[in-house]
C-alpha positions as protocol buffer text, in pm:
chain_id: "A"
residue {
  index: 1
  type: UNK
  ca { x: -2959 y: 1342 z: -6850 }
}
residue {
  index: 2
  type: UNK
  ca { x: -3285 y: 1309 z: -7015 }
}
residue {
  index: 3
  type: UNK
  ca { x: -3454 y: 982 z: -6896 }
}
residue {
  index: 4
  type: UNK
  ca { x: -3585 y: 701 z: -7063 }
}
residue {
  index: 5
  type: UNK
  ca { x: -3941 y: 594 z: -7142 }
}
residue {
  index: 6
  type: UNK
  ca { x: -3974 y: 282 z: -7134 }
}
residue {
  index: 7
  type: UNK
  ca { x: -4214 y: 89 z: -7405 }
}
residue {
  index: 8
  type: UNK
  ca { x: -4562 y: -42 z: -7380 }
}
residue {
  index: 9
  type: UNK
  ca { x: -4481 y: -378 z: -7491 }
}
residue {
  index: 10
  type: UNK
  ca { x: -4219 y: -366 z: -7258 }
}
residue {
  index: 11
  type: UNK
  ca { x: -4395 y: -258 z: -6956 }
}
residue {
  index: 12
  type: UNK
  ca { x: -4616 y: -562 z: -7018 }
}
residue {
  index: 13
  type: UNK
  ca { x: -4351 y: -777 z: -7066 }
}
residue {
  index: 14
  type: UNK
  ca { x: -4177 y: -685 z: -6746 }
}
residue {
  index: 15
  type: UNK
  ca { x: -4509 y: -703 z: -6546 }
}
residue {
  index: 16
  type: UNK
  ca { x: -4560 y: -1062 z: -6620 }
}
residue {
  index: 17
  type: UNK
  ca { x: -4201 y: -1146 z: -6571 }
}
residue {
  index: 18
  type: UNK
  ca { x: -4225 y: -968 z: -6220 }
}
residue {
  index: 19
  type: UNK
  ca { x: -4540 y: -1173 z: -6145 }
}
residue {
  index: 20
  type: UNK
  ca { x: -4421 y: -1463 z: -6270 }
}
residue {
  index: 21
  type: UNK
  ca { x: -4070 y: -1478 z: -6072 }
}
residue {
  index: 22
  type: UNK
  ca { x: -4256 y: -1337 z: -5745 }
}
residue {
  index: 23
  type: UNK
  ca { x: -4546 y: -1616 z: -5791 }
}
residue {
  index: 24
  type: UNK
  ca { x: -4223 y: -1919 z: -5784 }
}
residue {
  index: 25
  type: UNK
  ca { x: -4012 y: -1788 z: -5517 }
}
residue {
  index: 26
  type: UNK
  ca { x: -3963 y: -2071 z: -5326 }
}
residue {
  index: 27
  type: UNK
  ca { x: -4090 y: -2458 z: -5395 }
}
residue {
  index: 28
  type: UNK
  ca { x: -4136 y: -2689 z: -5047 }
}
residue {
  index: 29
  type: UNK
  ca { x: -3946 y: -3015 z: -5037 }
}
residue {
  index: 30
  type: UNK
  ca { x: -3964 y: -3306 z: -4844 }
}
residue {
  index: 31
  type: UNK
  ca { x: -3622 y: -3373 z: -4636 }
}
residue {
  index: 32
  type: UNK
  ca { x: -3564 y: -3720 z: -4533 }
}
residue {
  index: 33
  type: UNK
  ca { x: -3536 y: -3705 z: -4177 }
}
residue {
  index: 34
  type: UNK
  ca { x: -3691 y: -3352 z: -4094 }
}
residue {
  index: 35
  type: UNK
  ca { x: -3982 y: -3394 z: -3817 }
}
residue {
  index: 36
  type: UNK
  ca { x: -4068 y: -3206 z: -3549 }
}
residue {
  index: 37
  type: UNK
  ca { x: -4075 y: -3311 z: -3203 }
}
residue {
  index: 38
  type: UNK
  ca { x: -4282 y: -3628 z: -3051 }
}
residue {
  index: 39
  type: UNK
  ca { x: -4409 y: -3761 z: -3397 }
}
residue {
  index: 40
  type: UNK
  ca { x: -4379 y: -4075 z: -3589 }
}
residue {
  index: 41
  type: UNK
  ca { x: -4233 y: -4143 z: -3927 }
}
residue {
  index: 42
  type: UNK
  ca { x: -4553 y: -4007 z: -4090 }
}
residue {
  index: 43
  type: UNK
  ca { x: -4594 y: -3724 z: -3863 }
}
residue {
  index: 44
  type: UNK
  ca { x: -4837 y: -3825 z: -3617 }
}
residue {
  index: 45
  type: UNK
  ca { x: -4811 y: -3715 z: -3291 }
}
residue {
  index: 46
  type: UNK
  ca { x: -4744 y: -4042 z: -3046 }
}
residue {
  index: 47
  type: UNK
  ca { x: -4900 y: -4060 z: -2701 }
}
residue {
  index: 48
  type: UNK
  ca { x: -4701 y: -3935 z: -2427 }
}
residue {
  index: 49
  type: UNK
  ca { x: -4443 y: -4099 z: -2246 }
}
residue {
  index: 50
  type: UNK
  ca { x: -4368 y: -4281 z: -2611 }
}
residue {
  index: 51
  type: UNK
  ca { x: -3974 y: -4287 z: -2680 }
}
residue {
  index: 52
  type: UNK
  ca { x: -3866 y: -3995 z: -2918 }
}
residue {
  index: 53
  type: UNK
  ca { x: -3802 y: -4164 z: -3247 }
}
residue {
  index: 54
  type: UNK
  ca { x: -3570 y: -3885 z: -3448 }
}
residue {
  index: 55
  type: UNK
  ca { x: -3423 y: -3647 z: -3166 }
}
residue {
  index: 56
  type: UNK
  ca { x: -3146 y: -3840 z: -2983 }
}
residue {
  index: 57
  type: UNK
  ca { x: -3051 y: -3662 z: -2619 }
}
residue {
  index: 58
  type: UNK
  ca { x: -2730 y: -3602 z: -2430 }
}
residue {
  index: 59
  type: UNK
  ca { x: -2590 y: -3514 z: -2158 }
}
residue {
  index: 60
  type: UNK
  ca { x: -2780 y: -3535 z: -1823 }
}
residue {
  index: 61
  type: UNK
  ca { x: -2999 y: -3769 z: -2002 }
}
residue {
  index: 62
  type: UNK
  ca { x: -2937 y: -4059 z: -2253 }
}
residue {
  index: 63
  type: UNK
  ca { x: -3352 y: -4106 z: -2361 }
}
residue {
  index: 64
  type: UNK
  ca { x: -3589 y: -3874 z: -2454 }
}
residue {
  index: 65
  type: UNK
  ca { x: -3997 y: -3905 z: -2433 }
}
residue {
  index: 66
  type: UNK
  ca { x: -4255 y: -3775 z: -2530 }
}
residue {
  index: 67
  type: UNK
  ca { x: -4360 y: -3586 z: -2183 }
}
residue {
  index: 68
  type: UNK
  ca { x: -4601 y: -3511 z: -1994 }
}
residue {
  index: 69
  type: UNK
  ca { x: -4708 y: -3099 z: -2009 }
}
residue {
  index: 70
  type: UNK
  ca { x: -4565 y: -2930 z: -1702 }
}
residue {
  index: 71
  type: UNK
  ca { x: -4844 y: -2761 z: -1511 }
}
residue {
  index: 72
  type: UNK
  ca { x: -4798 y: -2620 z: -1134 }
}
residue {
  index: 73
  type: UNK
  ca { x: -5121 y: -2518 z: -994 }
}
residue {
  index: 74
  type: UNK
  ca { x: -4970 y: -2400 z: -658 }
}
residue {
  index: 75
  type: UNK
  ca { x: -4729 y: -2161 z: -829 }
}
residue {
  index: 76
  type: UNK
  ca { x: -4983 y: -2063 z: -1127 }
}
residue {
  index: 77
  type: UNK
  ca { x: -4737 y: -2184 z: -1374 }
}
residue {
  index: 78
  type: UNK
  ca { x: -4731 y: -2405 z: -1694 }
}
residue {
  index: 79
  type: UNK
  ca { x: -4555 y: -2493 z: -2043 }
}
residue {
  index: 80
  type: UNK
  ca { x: -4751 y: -2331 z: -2365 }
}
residue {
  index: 81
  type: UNK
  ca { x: -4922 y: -2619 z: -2512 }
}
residue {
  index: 82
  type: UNK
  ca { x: -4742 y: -2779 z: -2792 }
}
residue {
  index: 83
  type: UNK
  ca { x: -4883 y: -2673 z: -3189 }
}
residue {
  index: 84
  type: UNK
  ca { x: -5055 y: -2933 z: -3396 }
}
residue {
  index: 85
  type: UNK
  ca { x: -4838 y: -3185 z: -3531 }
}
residue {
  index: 86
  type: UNK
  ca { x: -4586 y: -3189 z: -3245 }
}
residue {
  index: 87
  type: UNK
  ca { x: -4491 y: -3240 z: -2861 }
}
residue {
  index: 88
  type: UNK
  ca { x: -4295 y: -3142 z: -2608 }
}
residue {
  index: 89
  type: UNK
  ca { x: -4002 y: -3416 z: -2527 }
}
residue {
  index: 90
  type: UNK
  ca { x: -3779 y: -3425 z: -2213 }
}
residue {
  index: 91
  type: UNK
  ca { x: -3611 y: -3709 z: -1996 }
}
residue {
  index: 92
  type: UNK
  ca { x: -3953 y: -3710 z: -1827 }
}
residue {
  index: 93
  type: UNK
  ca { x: -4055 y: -4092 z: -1842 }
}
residue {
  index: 94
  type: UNK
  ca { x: -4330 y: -4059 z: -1560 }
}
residue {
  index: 95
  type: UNK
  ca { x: -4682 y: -3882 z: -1589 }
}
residue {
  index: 96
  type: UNK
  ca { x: -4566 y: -3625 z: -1351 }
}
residue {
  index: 97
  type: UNK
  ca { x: -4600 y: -3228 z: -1455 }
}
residue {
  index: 98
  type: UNK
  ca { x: -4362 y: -3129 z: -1220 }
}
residue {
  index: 99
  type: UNK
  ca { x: -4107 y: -3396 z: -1243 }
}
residue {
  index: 100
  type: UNK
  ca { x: -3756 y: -3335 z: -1092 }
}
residue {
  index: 101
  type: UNK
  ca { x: -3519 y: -3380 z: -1408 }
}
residue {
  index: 102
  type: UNK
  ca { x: -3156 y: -3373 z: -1391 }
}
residue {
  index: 103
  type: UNK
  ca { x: -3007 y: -3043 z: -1398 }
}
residue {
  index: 104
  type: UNK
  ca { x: -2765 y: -2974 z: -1682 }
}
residue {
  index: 105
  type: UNK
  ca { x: -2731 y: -2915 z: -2045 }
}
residue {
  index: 106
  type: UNK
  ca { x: -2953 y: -3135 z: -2287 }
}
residue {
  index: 107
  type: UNK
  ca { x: -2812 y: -3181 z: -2625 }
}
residue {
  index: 108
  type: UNK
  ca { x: -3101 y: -3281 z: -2841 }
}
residue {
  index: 109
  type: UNK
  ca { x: -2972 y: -3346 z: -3206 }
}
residue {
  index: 110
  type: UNK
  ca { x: -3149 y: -3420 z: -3524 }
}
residue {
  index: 111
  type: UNK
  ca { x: -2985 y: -3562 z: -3857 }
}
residue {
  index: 112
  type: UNK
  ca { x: -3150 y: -3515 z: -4224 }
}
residue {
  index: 113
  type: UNK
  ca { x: -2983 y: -3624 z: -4552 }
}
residue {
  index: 114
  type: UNK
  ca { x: -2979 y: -3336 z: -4805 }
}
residue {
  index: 115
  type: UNK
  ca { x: -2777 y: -3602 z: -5079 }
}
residue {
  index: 116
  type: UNK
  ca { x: -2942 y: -3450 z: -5390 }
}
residue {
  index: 117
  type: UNK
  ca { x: -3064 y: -3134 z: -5305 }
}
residue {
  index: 118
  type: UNK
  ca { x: -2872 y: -2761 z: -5432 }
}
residue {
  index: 119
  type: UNK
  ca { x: -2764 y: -2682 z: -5072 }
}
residue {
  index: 120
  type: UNK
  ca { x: -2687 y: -2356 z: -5151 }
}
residue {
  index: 121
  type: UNK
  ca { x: -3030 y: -2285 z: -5216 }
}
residue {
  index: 122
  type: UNK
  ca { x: -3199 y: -2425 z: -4927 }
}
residue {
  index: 123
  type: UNK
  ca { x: -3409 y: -2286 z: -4601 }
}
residue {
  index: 124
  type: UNK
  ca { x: -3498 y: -2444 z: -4354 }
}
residue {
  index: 125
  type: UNK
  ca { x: -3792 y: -2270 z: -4094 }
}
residue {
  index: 126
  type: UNK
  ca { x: -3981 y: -2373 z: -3815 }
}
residue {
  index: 127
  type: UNK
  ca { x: -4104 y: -2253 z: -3451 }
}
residue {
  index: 128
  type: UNK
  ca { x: -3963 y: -2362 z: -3079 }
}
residue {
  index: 129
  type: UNK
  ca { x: -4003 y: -2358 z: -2726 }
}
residue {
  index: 130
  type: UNK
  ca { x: -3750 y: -2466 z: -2430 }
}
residue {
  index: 131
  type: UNK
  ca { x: -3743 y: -2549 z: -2075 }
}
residue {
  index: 132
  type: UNK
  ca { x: -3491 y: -2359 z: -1961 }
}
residue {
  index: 133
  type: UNK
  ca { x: -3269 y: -2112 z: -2189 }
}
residue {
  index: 134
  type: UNK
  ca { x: -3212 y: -2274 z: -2512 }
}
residue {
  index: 135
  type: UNK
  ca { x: -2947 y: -2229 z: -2832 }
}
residue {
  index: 136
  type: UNK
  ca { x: -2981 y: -2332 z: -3191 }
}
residue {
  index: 137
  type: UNK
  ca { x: -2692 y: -2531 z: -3366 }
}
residue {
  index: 138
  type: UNK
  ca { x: -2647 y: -2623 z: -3723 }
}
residue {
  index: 139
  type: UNK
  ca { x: -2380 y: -2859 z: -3827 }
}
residue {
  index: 140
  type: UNK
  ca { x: -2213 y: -2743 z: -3493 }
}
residue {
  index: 141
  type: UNK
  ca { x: -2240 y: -2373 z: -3579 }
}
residue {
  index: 142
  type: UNK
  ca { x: -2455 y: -2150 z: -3322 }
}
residue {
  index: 143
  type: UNK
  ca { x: -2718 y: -2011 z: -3590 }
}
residue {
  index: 144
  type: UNK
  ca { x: -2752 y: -1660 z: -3330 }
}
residue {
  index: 145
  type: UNK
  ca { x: -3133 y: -1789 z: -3238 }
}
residue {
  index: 146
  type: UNK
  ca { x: -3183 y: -1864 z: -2871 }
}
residue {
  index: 147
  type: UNK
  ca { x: -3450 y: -1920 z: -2588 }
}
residue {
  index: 148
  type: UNK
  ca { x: -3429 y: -1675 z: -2283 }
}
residue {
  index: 149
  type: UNK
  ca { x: -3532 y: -1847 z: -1926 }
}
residue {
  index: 150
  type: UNK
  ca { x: -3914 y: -1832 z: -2006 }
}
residue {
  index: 151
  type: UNK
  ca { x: -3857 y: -1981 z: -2312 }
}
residue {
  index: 152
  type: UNK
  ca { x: -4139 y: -2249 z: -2250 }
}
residue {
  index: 153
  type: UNK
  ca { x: -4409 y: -1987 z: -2254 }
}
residue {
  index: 154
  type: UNK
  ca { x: -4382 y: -1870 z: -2624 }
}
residue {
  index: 155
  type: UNK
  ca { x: -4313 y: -1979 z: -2961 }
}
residue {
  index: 156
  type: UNK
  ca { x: -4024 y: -1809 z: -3135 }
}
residue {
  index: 157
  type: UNK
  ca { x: -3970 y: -1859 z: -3509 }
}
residue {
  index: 158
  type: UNK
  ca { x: -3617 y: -1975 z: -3685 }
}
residue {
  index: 159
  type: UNK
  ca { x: -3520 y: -2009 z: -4058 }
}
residue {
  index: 160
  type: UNK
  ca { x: -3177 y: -2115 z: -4183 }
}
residue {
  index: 161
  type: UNK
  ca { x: -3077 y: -2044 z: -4554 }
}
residue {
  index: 162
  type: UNK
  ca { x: -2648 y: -2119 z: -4456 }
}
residue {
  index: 163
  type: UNK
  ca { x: -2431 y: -2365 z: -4328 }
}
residue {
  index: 164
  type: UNK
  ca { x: -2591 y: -2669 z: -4487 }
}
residue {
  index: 165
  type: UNK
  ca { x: -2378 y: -2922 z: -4643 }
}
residue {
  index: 166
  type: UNK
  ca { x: -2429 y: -3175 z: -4898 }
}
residue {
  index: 167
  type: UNK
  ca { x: -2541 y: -3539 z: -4744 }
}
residue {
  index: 168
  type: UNK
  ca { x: -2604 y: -3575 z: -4386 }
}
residue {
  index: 169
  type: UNK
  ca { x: -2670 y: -3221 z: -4132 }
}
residue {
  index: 170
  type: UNK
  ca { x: -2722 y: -3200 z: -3857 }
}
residue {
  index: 171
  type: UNK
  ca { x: -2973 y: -2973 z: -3604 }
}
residue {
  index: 172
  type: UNK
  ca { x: -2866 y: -2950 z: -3238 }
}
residue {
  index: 173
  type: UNK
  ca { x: -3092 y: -2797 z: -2977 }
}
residue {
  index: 174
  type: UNK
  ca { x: -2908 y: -2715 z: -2666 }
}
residue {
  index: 175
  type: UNK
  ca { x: -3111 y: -2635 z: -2322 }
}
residue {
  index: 176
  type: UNK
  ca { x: -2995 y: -2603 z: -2008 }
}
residue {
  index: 177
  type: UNK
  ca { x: -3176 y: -2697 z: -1701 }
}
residue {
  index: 178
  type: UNK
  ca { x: -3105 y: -2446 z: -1408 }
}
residue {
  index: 179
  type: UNK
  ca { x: -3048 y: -2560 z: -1098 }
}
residue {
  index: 180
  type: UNK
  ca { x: -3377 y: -2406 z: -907 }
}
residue {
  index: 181
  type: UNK
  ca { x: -3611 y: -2788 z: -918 }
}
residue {
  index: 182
  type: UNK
  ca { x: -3817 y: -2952 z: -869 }
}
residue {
  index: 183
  type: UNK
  ca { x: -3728 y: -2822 z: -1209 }
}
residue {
  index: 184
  type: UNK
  ca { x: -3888 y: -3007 z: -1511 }
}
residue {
  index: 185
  type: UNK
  ca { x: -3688 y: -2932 z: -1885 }
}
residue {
  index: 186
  type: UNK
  ca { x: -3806 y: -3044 z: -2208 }
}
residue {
  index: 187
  type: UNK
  ca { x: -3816 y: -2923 z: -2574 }
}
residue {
  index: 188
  type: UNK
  ca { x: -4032 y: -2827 z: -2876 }
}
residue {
  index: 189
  type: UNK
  ca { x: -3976 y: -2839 z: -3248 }
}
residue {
  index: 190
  type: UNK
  ca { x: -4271 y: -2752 z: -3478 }
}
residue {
  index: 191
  type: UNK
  ca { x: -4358 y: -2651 z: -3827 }
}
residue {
  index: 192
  type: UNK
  ca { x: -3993 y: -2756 z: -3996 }
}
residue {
  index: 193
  type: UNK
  ca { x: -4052 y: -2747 z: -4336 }
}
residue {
  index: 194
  type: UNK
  ca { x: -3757 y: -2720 z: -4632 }
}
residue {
  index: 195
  type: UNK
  ca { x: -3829 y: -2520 z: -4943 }
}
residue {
  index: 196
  type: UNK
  ca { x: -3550 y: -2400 z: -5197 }
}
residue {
  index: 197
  type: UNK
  ca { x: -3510 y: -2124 z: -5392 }
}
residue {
  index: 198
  type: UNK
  ca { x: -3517 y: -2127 z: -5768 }
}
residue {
  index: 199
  type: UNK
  ca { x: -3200 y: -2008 z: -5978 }
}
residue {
  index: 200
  type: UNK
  ca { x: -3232 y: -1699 z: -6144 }
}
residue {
  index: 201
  type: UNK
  ca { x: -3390 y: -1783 z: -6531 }
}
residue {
  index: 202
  type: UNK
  ca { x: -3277 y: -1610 z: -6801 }
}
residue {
  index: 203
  type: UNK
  ca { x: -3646 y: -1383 z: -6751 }
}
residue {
  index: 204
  type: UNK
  ca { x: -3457 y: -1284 z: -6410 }
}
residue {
  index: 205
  type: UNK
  ca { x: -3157 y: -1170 z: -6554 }
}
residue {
  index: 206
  type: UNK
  ca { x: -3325 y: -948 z: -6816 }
}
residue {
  index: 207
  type: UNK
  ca { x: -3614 y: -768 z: -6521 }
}
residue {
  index: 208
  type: UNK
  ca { x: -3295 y: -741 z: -6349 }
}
residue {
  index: 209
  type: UNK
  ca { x: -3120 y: -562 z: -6634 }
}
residue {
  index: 210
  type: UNK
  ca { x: -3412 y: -351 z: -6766 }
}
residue {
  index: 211
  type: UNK
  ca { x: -3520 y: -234 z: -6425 }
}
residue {
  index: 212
  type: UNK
  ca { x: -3165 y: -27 z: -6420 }
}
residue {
  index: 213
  type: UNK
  ca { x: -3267 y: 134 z: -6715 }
}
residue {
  index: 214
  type: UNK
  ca { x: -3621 y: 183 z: -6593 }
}
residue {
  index: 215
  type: UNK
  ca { x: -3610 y: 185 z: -6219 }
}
residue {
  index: 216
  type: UNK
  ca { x: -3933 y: 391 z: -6124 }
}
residue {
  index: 217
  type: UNK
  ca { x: -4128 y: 131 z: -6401 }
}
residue {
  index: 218
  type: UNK
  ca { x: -4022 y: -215 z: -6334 }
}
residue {
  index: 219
  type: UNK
  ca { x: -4155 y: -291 z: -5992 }
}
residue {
  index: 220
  type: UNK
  ca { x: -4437 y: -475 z: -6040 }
}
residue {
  index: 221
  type: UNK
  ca { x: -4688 y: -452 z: -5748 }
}
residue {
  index: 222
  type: UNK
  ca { x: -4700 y: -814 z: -5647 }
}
residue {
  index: 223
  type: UNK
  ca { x: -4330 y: -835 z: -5536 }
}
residue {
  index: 224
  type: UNK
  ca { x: -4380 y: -541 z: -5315 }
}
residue {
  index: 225
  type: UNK
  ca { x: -4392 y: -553 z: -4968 }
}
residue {
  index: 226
  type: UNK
  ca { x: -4623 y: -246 z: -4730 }
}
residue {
  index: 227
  type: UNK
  ca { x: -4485 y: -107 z: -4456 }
}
């Protein structure tokens, strides 16, 4: 089958349709109740042993601070340092790094309203760190992202896109403290952010259309990725 050439005027067209749909992929949001760990309700960090304002706790622990770093000079061990615009939180309410904390699973739970928003077009990403091993719940769903037992050493990196419902959600950090103490637990939440994803315009549909009739022509060069 002989193929098709595409036109000039079309080439152009489809190049600044490409850029244009690639430049707008996503738009950032503000979701009431989203914050990350040991902040206020404008996002400042609060000094430590301050009560945790958004994250409620169960389980050993009914009240969660805003704790202390853990740092153990005799065994050459400490918790990553929290990113800008968060802290670590635990049951900690003392300024001791190597407090004994209950042993157990911590429930920490945060609840944001998403009344208004085109749920089936949201994300949600941001970065963590746990004190022990640590899973990720949405709405009571395991999301499949987790904290292994030196989870308090590194920031891993999350982003949800399912399982949000319209009004009230609800994220759920679960971390277990082992049973080896003195044993200090806590948690870390930083960089949440919400963005959504724009529907497909009518620009969309037709790049979408003509690049099946001109597939080796209509990738423009911003929405490509190296590898």
């Amino acid at each position: 089958m002989k193929s098709l050439r595409i036109p000039n005027i079309i080439q152009v067209s489809l190049a600044l349709a490409a850029t244009t749909i690639c430049a707008v992929a996503s738009t950032a949001i503000v979701v009431p109740g989203l914050y990350n760990t040991g902040v206020d309700n404008s996002g400042t960090v609060l000094p430590q042993l301050s009560l945790e304002p958004h994250y409620t706790v169960s389980g050993p622990a009914s009240i969660a601070y805003v704790v202390p770093p853990v740092y153990n000079a005799s065994l050459g061990w400490a918790w990553e340092a929290a990113p800008a615009g968060s802290a670590w939180i635990g049951p900690n309410s003392t300024a001791n790094t190597t407090s004994p904390d209950p042993v157990g699973i911590y429930h920490y739970s945060l609840q944001f309203d998403l009344t208004g928003f085109d749920v089936a077009r949201l994300a949600i990403s941001g970065s963590w760190m746990a004190d022990n091993t640590a899973e990720l719940f949405l709405n009571g769903n395991y999301t499949g992202f987790s904290k292994d037992g030196y989870g308090y050493k590194y920031l891993d990196e999350f982003t949800l896109n399912a399982g949000f419902l319209p009004g009230l959600n609800s994220l759920e950090f679960r971390v277990l403290n082992e049973d080896i103490g003195p044993n200090p637990t806590g948690l870390v939440v930083a960089g949440l952010t919400a963005t959504l994803v724009p529907e497909p315009s009518s620009m969309a549909i037709l790049l979408i259309g003509l690049s099946s009739l001109y597939p080796q022509k209509t990738l423009h060069p911003a929405c490509m990725t190296k590898t």
